[in-house]
Amino acid sequence: MSSATSFDYGPVEVFVIEFEGDRPDPGVLDALRALSNDGTIRLLDLVIASRGADGSVVLSEIAELAGGGIEHVELGLQGLVSESDVAESLEAARPGLSVAIAAFEHCWATTLAERVAAARGTVVHAERIPAPAVNQLLHDVVFVDAGTADPAAEA
């Protein structure tokens, strides 16, 4: 690749978020909207799927998701999340649970991806560690391993 390597998209990540009820809390949708509006991510596709008490599956369109202003976000690649993605995500969900499947591009990483490609480099592994796991690990290292009291636990 030449030094003029240009990508239309940066890395894409898919989050599958399980929640109670038929739609996510408006705060979750607001966070996606805000990150999209400020250019941190580009929301490519968003599917909300619910499993009814009888086991049926109901899909919700983004326009139906009032709350958080998410209904005003334009999806970059609507249809990227497939029916099989939805089926797989709901496979273990018990009745009354729903999933939000959000596919988004990491806009901040596009330049890095271009530079790596221009340098004839290849990303051979990338891994994301979920925030709860990182925070628990840091808590354990800082407070448990050090034998100190957690100020948050004392409050």
PDB file of C-alpha atoms in Angstrom:
ATOM      1  CA  MET A   1       0.000   0.000   0.000  1.00  0.00           C
ATOM      2  CA  SER A   2       1.181   3.498  -0.696  1.00  0.00           C
ATOM      3  CA  SER A   3       1.659   6.283   1.836  1.00  0.00           C
ATOM      4  CA  ALA A   4      -1.593   7.729   0.477  1.00  0.00           C
ATOM      5  CA  THR A   5      -3.575   4.826   1.917  1.00  0.00           C
ATOM      6  CA  SER A   6      -7.035   5.995   2.875  1.00  0.00           C
ATOM      7  CA  PHE A   7      -9.807   4.067   4.558  1.00  0.00           C
ATOM      8  CA  ASP A   8     -13.501   4.866   4.421  1.00  0.00           C
ATOM      9  CA  TYR A   9     -13.979   3.180   7.807  1.00  0.00           C
ATOM     10  CA  GLY A  10     -11.986   2.559  10.942  1.00  0.00           C
ATOM     11  CA  PRO A  11     -12.310  -0.542  13.112  1.00  0.00           C
ATOM     12  CA  VAL A  12     -15.878  -1.703  13.692  1.00  0.00           C
ATOM     13  CA  GLU A  13     -17.096  -3.238  16.921  1.00  0.00           C
ATOM     14  CA  VAL A  14     -20.372  -4.953  17.682  1.00  0.00           C
ATOM     15  CA  PHE A  15     -21.820  -4.736  21.187  1.00  0.00           C
ATOM     16  CA  VAL A  16     -24.611  -7.082  22.228  1.00  0.00           C
ATOM     17  CA  ILE A  17     -26.257  -5.641  25.325  1.00  0.00           C
ATOM     18  CA  GLU A  18     -28.848  -7.700  27.194  1.00  0.00           C
ATOM     19  CA  PHE A  19     -31.464  -5.964  29.325  1.00  0.00           C
ATOM     20  CA  GLU A  20     -34.816  -6.479  31.028  1.00  0.00           C
ATOM     21  CA  GLY A  21     -37.949  -5.367  29.184  1.00  0.00           C
ATOM     22  CA  ASP A  22     -38.550  -4.516  25.549  1.00  0.00           C
ATOM     23  CA  ARG A  23     -36.055  -1.669  25.061  1.00  0.00           C
ATOM     24  CA  PRO A  24     -32.887  -0.280  26.595  1.00  0.00           C
ATOM     25  CA  ASP A  25     -32.887   2.520  29.119  1.00  0.00           C
ATOM     26  CA  PRO A  26     -32.910   5.939  27.386  1.00  0.00           C
ATOM     27  CA  GLY A  27     -29.532   6.664  29.020  1.00  0.00           C
ATOM     28  CA  VAL A  28     -27.894   3.905  26.953  1.00  0.00           C
ATOM     29  CA  LEU A  29     -29.420   5.283  23.769  1.00  0.00           C
ATOM     30  CA  ASP A  30     -28.363   8.806  24.770  1.00  0.00           C
ATOM     31  CA  ALA A  31     -24.757   7.647  25.209  1.00  0.00           C
ATOM     32  CA  LEU A  32     -24.740   6.124  21.706  1.00  0.00           C
ATOM     33  CA  ARG A  33     -26.251   9.313  20.267  1.00  0.00           C
ATOM     34  CA  ALA A  34     -23.754  11.571  22.063  1.00  0.00           C
ATOM     35  CA  LEU A  35     -20.754   9.477  20.979  1.00  0.00           C
ATOM     36  CA  SER A  36     -22.069   9.492  17.421  1.00  0.00           C
ATOM     37  CA  ASN A  37     -22.753  13.226  17.416  1.00  0.00           C
ATOM     38  CA  ASP A  38     -19.308  14.132  18.767  1.00  0.00           C
ATOM     39  CA  GLY A  39     -17.543  11.955  16.181  1.00  0.00           C
ATOM     40  CA  THR A  40     -16.075   9.391  18.569  1.00  0.00           C
ATOM     41  CA  ILE A  41     -18.044   6.607  16.883  1.00  0.00           C
ATOM     42  CA  ARG A  42     -20.159   6.264  13.771  1.00  0.00           C
ATOM     43  CA  LEU A  43     -23.242   4.210  14.550  1.00  0.00           C
ATOM     44  CA  LEU A  44     -23.516   1.828  11.607  1.00  0.00           C
ATOM     45  CA  ASP A  45     -26.464  -0.292  12.683  1.00  0.00           C
ATOM     46  CA  LEU A  46     -28.654  -0.708  15.738  1.00  0.00           C
ATOM     47  CA  VAL A  47     -31.172  -3.488  16.242  1.00  0.00           C
ATOM     48  CA  ILE A  48     -33.340  -4.000  19.305  1.00  0.00           C
ATOM     49  CA  ALA A  49     -34.805  -7.491  19.617  1.00  0.00           C
ATOM     50  CA  SER A  50     -37.123  -8.709  22.367  1.00  0.00           C
ATOM     51  CA  ARG A  51     -38.151 -12.212  23.354  1.00  0.00           C
ATOM     52  CA  GLY A  52     -41.815 -12.326  24.326  1.00  0.00           C
ATOM     53  CA  ALA A  53     -43.323 -14.488  27.058  1.00  0.00           C
ATOM     54  CA  ASP A  54     -44.402 -16.978  24.372  1.00  0.00           C
ATOM     55  CA  GLY A  55     -40.873 -17.117  22.919  1.00  0.00           C
ATOM     56  CA  SER A  56     -41.699 -14.903  19.947  1.00  0.00           C
ATOM     57  CA  VAL A  57     -39.170 -12.329  18.752  1.00  0.00           C
ATOM     58  CA  VAL A  58     -40.050  -8.693  18.122  1.00  0.00           C
ATOM     59  CA  LEU A  59     -37.655  -6.312  16.354  1.00  0.00           C
ATOM     60  CA  SER A  60     -37.761  -2.560  16.949  1.00  0.00           C
ATOM     61  CA  GLU A  61     -36.614  -0.003  14.405  1.00  0.00           C
ATOM     62  CA  ILE A  62     -34.476   2.945  15.473  1.00  0.00           C
ATOM     63  CA  ALA A  63     -37.329   5.335  14.603  1.00  0.00           C
ATOM     64  CA  GLU A  64     -39.482   3.574  17.224  1.00  0.00           C
ATOM     65  CA  LEU A  65     -36.953   4.121  20.007  1.00  0.00           C
ATOM     66  CA  ALA A  66     -38.101   7.376  21.500  1.00  0.00           C
ATOM     67  CA  GLY A  67     -35.735   8.549  24.170  1.00  0.00           C
ATOM     68  CA  GLY A  68     -32.222   9.848  24.203  1.00  0.00           C
ATOM     69  CA  GLY A  69     -32.595  11.337  20.721  1.00  0.00           C
ATOM     70  CA  ILE A  70     -31.340   8.093  19.165  1.00  0.00           C
ATOM     71  CA  GLU A  71     -34.179   8.158  16.640  1.00  0.00           C
ATOM     72  CA  HIS A  72     -32.443  11.151  15.001  1.00  0.00           C
ATOM     73  CA  VAL A  73     -29.106   9.376  14.457  1.00  0.00           C
ATOM     74  CA  GLU A  74     -28.482   8.299  10.884  1.00  0.00           C
ATOM     75  CA  LEU A  75     -27.203   4.735  10.624  1.00  0.00           C
ATOM     76  CA  GLY A  76     -24.141   4.395   8.403  1.00  0.00           C
ATOM     77  CA  LEU A  77     -24.701   0.808   7.209  1.00  0.00           C
ATOM     78  CA  GLN A  78     -28.208  -0.198   8.198  1.00  0.00           C
ATOM     79  CA  GLY A  79     -28.610  -3.934   7.651  1.00  0.00           C
ATOM     80  CA  LEU A  80     -25.069  -4.758   8.794  1.00  0.00           C
ATOM     81  CA  VAL A  81     -26.544  -6.652  11.767  1.00  0.00           C
ATOM     82  CA  SER A  82     -28.120  -9.706  10.156  1.00  0.00           C
ATOM     83  CA  GLU A  83     -31.081 -11.865  11.093  1.00  0.00           C
ATOM     84  CA  SER A  84     -28.648 -14.616  12.089  1.00  0.00           C
ATOM     85  CA  ASP A  85     -26.846 -12.138  14.401  1.00  0.00           C
ATOM     86  CA  VAL A  86     -30.182 -11.389  16.061  1.00  0.00           C
ATOM     87  CA  ALA A  87     -31.092 -15.082  16.352  1.00  0.00           C
ATOM     88  CA  GLU A  88     -27.698 -15.944  17.853  1.00  0.00           C
ATOM     89  CA  SER A  89     -27.890 -13.042  20.308  1.00  0.00           C
ATOM     90  CA  LEU A  90     -31.346 -14.071  21.513  1.00  0.00           C
ATOM     91  CA  GLU A  91     -30.617 -17.802  21.593  1.00  0.00           C
ATOM     92  CA  ALA A  92     -30.041 -17.959  25.349  1.00  0.00           C
ATOM     93  CA  ALA A  93     -32.290 -15.034  26.297  1.00  0.00           C
ATOM     94  CA  ARG A  94     -35.184 -15.976  28.519  1.00  0.00           C
ATOM     95  CA  PRO A  95     -38.649 -14.513  27.882  1.00  0.00           C
ATOM     96  CA  GLY A  96     -38.894 -10.877  28.929  1.00  0.00           C
ATOM     97  CA  LEU A  97     -35.300 -10.083  27.981  1.00  0.00           C
ATOM     98  CA  SER A  98     -34.157  -8.053  25.025  1.00  0.00           C
ATOM     99  CA  VAL A  99     -30.884  -7.306  23.312  1.00  0.00           C
ATOM    100  CA  ALA A 100     -29.547  -4.203  21.668  1.00  0.00           C
ATOM    101  CA  ILE A 101     -27.051  -5.017  18.946  1.00  0.00           C
ATOM    102  CA  ALA A 102     -25.014  -1.938  18.115  1.00  0.00           C
ATOM    103  CA  ALA A 103     -22.436  -1.992  15.323  1.00  0.00           C
ATOM    104  CA  PHE A 104     -20.235   1.070  15.378  1.00  0.00           C
ATOM    105  CA  GLU A 105     -17.040   2.326  13.825  1.00  0.00           C
ATOM    106  CA  HIS A 106     -14.258   3.672  16.001  1.00  0.00           C
ATOM    107  CA  CYS A 107     -13.699   6.957  14.156  1.00  0.00           C
ATOM    108  CA  TRP A 108     -10.727   7.850  16.324  1.00  0.00           C
ATOM    109  CA  ALA A 109      -8.822   4.798  15.030  1.00  0.00           C
ATOM    110  CA  THR A 110      -9.175   5.446  11.293  1.00  0.00           C
ATOM    111  CA  THR A 111      -5.965   7.497  11.080  1.00  0.00           C
ATOM    112  CA  LEU A 112      -4.017   4.848  12.990  1.00  0.00           C
ATOM    113  CA  ALA A 113      -5.351   2.124  10.672  1.00  0.00           C
ATOM    114  CA  GLU A 114      -4.320   4.171   7.625  1.00  0.00           C
ATOM    115  CA  ARG A 115      -0.802   4.739   9.005  1.00  0.00           C
ATOM    116  CA  VAL A 116      -0.346   1.075   9.901  1.00  0.00           C
ATOM    117  CA  ALA A 117      -1.418   0.047   6.387  1.00  0.00           C
ATOM    118  CA  ALA A 118       0.798   2.700   4.775  1.00  0.00           C
ATOM    119  CA  ALA A 119       3.760   1.337   6.749  1.00  0.00           C
ATOM    120  CA  ARG A 120       2.903  -2.140   5.432  1.00  0.00           C
ATOM    121  CA  GLY A 121       1.956  -3.190   8.913  1.00  0.00           C
ATOM    122  CA  THR A 122      -0.836  -5.526   9.806  1.00  0.00           C
ATOM    123  CA  VAL A 123      -2.827  -5.665  13.000  1.00  0.00           C
ATOM    124  CA  VAL A 124      -2.493  -9.325  13.913  1.00  0.00           C
ATOM    125  CA  HIS A 125      -4.505  -9.195  17.121  1.00  0.00           C
ATOM    126  CA  ALA A 126      -6.816  -6.757  18.820  1.00  0.00           C
ATOM    127  CA  GLU A 127      -8.728  -7.420  21.977  1.00  0.00           C
ATOM    128  CA  ARG A 128     -11.171  -5.409  23.993  1.00  0.00           C
ATOM    129  CA  ILE A 129     -11.516  -6.062  27.692  1.00  0.00           C
ATOM    130  CA  PRO A 130     -14.996  -5.148  28.981  1.00  0.00           C
ATOM    131  CA  ALA A 131     -15.086  -2.214  31.408  1.00  0.00           C
ATOM    132  CA  PRO A 132     -16.478  -4.261  34.342  1.00  0.00           C
ATOM    133  CA  ALA A 133     -13.556  -6.713  34.052  1.00  0.00           C
ATOM    134  CA  VAL A 134     -10.945  -3.916  33.905  1.00  0.00           C
ATOM    135  CA  ASN A 135     -12.475  -2.105  36.853  1.00  0.00           C
ATOM    136  CA  GLN A 136     -12.691  -5.279  38.942  1.00  0.00           C
ATOM    137  CA  LEU A 137      -9.087  -6.162  38.123  1.00  0.00           C
ATOM    138  CA  LEU A 138      -7.858  -2.687  39.052  1.00  0.00           C
ATOM    139  CA  HIS A 139      -9.903  -2.771  42.249  1.00  0.00           C
ATOM    140  CA  ASP A 140      -8.398  -6.141  43.161  1.00  0.00           C
ATOM    141  CA  VAL A 141      -4.838  -5.013  42.408  1.00  0.00           C
ATOM    142  CA  VAL A 142      -5.088  -1.621  44.081  1.00  0.00           C
ATOM    143  CA  PHE A 143      -7.133  -2.505  47.145  1.00  0.00           C
ATOM    144  CA  VAL A 144      -7.235  -6.261  47.695  1.00  0.00           C
ATOM    145  CA  ASP A 145      -3.635  -7.150  46.781  1.00  0.00           C
ATOM    146  CA  ALA A 146      -2.314  -4.041  48.527  1.00  0.00           C
ATOM    147  CA  GLY A 147      -4.359  -4.840  51.626  1.00  0.00           C
ATOM    148  CA  THR A 148      -5.832  -1.345  51.788  1.00  0.00           C
ATOM    149  CA  ALA A 149      -9.411  -0.299  52.338  1.00  0.00           C
ATOM    150  CA  ASP A 150     -11.538   0.710  49.368  1.00  0.00           C
ATOM    151  CA  PRO A 151     -12.775   4.261  50.077  1.00  0.00           C
ATOM    152  CA  ALA A 152     -15.807   3.683  47.854  1.00  0.00           C
ATOM    153  CA  ALA A 153     -16.853   0.688  49.952  1.00  0.00           C
ATOM    154  CA  GLU A 154     -16.651   2.739  53.141  1.00  0.00           C
ATOM    155  CA  ALA A 155     -18.959   5.474  51.839  1.00  0.00           C
TER     156      ALA A 155
END
